[in-house]
Tab-separated table of C-alpha atoms in Angstrom:
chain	number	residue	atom	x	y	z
E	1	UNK	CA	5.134	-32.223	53.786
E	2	UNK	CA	3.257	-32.190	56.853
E	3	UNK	CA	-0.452	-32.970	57.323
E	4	UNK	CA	-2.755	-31.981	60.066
E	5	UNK	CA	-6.224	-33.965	60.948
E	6	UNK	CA	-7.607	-31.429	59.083
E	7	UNK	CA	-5.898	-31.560	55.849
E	8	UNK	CA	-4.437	-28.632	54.367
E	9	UNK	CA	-6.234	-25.395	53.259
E	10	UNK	CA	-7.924	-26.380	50.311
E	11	UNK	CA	-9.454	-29.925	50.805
E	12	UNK	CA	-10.439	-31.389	54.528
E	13	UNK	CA	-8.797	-35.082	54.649
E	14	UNK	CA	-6.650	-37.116	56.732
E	15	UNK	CA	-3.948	-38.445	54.142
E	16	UNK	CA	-1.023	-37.460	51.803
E	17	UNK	CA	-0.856	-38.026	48.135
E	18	UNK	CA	2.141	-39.881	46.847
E	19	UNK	CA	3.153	-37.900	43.797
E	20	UNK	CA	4.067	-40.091	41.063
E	21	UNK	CA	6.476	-37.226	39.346
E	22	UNK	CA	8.304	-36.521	42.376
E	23	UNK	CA	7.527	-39.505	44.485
E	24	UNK	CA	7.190	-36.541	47.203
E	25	UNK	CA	3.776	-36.471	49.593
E	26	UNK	CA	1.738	-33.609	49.837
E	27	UNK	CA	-1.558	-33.272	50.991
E	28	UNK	CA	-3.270	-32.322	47.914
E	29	UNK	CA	-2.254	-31.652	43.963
E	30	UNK	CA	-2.723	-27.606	44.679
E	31	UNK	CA	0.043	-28.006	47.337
E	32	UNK	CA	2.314	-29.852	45.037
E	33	UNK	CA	2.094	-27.300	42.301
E	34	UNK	CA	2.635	-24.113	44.907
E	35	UNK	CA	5.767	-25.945	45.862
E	36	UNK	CA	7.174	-27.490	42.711
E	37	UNK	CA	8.287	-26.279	39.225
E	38	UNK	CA	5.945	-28.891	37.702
E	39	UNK	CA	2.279	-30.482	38.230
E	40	UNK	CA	0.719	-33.370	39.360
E	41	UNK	CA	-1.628	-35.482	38.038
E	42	UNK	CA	-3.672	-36.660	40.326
E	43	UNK	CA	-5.257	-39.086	38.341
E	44	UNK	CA	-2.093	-41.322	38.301
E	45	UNK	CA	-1.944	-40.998	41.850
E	46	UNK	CA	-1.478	-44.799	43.234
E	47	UNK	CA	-0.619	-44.308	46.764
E	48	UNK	CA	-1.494	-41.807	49.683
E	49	UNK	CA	0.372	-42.201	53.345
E	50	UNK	CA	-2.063	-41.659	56.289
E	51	UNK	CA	-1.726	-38.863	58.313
E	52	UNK	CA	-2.370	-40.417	61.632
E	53	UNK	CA	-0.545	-43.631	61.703
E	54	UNK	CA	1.987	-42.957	58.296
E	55	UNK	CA	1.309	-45.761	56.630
E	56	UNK	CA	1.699	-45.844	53.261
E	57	UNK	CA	-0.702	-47.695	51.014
E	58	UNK	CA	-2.971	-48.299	48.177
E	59	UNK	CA	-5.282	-45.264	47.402
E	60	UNK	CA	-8.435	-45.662	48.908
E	61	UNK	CA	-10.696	-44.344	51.371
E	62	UNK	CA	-9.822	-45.597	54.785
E	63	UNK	CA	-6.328	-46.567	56.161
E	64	UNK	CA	-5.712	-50.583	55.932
E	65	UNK	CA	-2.993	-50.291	58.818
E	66	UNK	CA	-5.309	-48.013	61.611
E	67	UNK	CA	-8.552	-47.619	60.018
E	68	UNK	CA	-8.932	-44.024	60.351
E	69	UNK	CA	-11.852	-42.776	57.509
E	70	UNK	CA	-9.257	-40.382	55.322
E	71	UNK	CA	-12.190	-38.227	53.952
E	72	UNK	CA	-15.800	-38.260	53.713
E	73	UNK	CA	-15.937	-38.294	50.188
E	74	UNK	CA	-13.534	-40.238	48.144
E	75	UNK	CA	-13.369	-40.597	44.404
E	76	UNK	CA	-11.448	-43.500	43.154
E	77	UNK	CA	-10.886	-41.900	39.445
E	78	UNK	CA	-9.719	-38.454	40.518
E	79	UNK	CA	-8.590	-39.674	43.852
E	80	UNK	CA	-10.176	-36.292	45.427
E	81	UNK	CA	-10.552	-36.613	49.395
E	82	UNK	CA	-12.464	-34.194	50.571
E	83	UNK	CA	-15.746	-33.378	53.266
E	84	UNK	CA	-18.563	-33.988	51.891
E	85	UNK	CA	-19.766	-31.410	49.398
E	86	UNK	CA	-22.580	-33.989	47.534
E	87	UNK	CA	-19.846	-34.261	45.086
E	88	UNK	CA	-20.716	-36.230	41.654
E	89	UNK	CA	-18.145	-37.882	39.168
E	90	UNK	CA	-19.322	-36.200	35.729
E	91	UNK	CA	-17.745	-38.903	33.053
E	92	UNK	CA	-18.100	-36.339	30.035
E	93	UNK	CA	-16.578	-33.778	32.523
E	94	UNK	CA	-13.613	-36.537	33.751
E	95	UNK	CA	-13.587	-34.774	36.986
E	96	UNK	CA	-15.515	-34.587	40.050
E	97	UNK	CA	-18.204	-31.635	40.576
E	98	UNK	CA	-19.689	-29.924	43.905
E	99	UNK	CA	-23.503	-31.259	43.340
E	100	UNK	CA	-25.662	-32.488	44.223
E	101	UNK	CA	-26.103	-34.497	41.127
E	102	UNK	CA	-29.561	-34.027	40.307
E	103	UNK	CA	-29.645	-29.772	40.129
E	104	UNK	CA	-27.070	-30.539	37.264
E	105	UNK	CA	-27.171	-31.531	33.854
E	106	UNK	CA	-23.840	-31.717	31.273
E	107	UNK	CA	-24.128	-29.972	28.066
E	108	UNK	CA	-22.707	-32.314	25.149
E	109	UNK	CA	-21.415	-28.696	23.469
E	110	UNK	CA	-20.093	-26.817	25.649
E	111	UNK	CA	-19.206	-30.240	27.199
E	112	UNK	CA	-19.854	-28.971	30.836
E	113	UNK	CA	-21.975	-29.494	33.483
E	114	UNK	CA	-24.607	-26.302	34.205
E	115	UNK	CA	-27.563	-25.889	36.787
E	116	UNK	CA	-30.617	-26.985	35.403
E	117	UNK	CA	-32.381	-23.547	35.083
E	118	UNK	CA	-30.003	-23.276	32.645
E	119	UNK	CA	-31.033	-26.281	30.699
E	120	UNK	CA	-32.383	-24.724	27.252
E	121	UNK	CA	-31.943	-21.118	28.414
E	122	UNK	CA	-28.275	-20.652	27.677
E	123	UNK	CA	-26.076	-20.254	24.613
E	124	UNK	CA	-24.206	-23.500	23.026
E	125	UNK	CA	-20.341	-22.747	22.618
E	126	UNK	CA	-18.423	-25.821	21.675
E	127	UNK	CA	-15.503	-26.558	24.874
E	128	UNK	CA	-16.541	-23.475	25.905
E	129	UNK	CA	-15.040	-24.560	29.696
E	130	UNK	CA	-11.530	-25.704	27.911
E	131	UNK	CA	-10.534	-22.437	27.777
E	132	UNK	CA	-8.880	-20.379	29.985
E	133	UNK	CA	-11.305	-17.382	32.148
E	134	UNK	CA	-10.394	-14.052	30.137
E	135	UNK	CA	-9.749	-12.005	33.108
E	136	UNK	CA	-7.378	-14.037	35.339
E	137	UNK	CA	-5.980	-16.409	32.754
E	138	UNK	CA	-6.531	-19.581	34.638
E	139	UNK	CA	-8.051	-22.921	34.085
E	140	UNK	CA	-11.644	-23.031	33.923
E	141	UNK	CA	-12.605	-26.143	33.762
E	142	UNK	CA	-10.654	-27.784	36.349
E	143	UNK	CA	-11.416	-24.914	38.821
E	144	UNK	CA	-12.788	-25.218	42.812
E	145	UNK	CA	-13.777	-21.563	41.801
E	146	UNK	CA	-17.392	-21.877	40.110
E	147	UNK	CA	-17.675	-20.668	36.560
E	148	UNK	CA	-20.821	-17.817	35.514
E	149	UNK	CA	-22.246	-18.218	32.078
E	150	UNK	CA	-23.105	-15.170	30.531
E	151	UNK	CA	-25.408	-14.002	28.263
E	152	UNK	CA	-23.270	-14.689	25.223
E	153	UNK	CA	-22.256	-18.106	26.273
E	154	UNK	CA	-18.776	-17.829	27.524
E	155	UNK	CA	-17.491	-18.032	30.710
E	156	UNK	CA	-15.463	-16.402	33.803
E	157	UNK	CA	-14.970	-17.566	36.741
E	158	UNK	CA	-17.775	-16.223	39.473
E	159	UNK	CA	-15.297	-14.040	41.330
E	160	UNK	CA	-13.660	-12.494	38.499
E	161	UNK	CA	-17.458	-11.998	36.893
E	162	UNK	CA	-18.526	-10.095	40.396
E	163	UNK	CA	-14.521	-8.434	40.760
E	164	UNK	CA	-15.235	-7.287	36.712
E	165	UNK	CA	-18.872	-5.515	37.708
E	166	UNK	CA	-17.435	-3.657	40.786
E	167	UNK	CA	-14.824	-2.262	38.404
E	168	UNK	CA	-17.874	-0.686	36.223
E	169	UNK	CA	-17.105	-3.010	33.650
E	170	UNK	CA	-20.374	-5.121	31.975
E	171	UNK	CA	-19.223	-6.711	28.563
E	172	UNK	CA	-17.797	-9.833	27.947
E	173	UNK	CA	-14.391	-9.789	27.778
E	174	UNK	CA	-13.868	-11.908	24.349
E	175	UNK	CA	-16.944	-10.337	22.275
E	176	UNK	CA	-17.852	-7.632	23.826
E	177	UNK	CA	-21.804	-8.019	24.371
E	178	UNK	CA	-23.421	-7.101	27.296
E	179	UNK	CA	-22.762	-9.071	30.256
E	180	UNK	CA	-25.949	-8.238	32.292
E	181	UNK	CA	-29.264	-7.784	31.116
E	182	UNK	CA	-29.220	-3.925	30.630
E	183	UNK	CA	-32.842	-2.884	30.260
E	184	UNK	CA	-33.079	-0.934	33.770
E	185	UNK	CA	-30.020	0.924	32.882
E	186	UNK	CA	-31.334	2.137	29.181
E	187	UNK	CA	-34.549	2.702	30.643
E	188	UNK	CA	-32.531	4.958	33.714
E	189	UNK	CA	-30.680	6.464	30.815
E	190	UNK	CA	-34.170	7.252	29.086
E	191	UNK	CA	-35.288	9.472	32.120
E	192	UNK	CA	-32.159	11.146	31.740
E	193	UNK	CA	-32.203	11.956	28.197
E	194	UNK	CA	-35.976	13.122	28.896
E	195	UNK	CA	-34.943	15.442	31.306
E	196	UNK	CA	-32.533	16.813	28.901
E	197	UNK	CA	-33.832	17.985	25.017
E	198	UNK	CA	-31.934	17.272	22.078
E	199	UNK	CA	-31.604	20.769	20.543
E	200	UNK	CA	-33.646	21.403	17.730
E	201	UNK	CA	-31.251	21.151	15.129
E	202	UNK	CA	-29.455	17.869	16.477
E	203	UNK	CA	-33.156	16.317	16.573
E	204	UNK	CA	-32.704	14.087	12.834
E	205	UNK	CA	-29.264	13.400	12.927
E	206	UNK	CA	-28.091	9.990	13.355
E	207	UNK	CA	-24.254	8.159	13.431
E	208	UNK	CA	-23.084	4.880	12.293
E	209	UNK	CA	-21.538	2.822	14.615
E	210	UNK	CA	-21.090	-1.002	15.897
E	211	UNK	CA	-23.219	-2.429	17.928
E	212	UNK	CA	-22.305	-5.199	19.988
E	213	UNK	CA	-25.208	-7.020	21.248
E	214	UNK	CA	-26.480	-6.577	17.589
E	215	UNK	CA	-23.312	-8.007	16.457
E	216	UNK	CA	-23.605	-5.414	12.839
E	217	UNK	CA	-23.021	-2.045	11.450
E	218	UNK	CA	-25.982	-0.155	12.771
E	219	UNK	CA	-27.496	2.906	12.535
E	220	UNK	CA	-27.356	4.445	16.001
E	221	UNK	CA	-29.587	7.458	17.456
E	222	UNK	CA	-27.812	10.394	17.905
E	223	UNK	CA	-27.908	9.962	21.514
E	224	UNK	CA	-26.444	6.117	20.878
E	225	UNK	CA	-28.977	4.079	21.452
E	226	UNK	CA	-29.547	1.063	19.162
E	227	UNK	CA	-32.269	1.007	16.549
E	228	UNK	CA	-32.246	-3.030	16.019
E	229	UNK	CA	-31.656	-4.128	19.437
């Protein structure tokens, strides 16, 4: 498969990956996988052909024959070519991250790297990033899409999160709690129910119901609104 000094459309780099299942080059592992009936690994990638001068060789980060740079950045474990993006190498991730390094911390439970305004402020699921996002069904962890972390702890990818909340839809997918902090919506729904008296004989009564965020049976206000939460 061709390459262009520009690489292909998802990674900017000036080489071919040598894929050790097919021994067939392709710019990048996403290429490989849109063409073939099976995936590459691109961590047993050994050698890459440059795209200037078609030498094949060694992976590394500059062509032995012409010298041409292949990419700015160049990770010798995941063998990711790519522009610079202040990528990092997480170890307890085993892949390479957008960074830079130091606005990230990794999470030994949900065994992921997260922002550090997260650090203490969100909820500890073990491998949370191991599984799949709940809307599209793909690979989290191993994503070039970004991953949100809601409230509950799981996690979608960012696009599916923002494609989810244009649909009207602000729960989690997998348990249901809120999704988004909800407190200017009650208290929009407040003025509402203001403008609009219960009738007198509705004023006492009260339903059972579940409750979500509450996560128990509880006794809901007529009008629905959650006595414990």
């Amino acid at each position: 498969m061709a390459a262009t000094a520009a690489g292909c459309q998802h990674y900017v780099r000036k080489c071919l990956l040598k894929a050790p299942c097919c021994e067939k080059f392709y710019v990048c592992h996403l290429c490989h996988d849109d063409e073939e009936n099976h995936k590459l690994d691109r961590f047993q990638v050994r050698e890459v052909k440059c795209a200037v001068c078609d030498a094949v060789q060694q992976a590394q980060q500059a062509c032995r024959r012409c010298g041409v740079t292949f990419s700015e950045y160049y990770c010798d474990i995941c063998h990711l070519y790519d522009k610079n993006k202040k990528q990092f190498h997480c170890q307890p991730c085993g892949i390479c991250r957008i960074g830079p390094r130091e606005k990230f911390f990794h999470c030994e439970k949900c065994n992921l790297c997260l922002a550090n305004d997260l650090l203490g402020k969100h909820k500890c699921l073990e491998n949370v990033s191991r599984q799949d996002c709940p809307v599209c069904m793909e690979d989290i962890h191993t994503s070039r899409i970004g991953a949100h972390v809601m409230p509950c702890g799981h996690l979608l990818h960012k696009t599916c999160f923002e494609l989810m909340c244009r649909n009207g839809e602000y729960r989690c997918p997998l348990c249901m709690r809120s999704a988004l902090n909800m407190e200017e919506y009650w208290e929009e729904r407040d003025v509402e129910i203001a403008q609009s008296p219960m009738p007198p004989e509705f004023n006492s009564r009260k339903v059972k119901r579940q409750c979500n965020p509450a996560l128990s049976q509880a006794v809901m206000e007529y009008r629905g609104k959650c006595v414990m939460c």
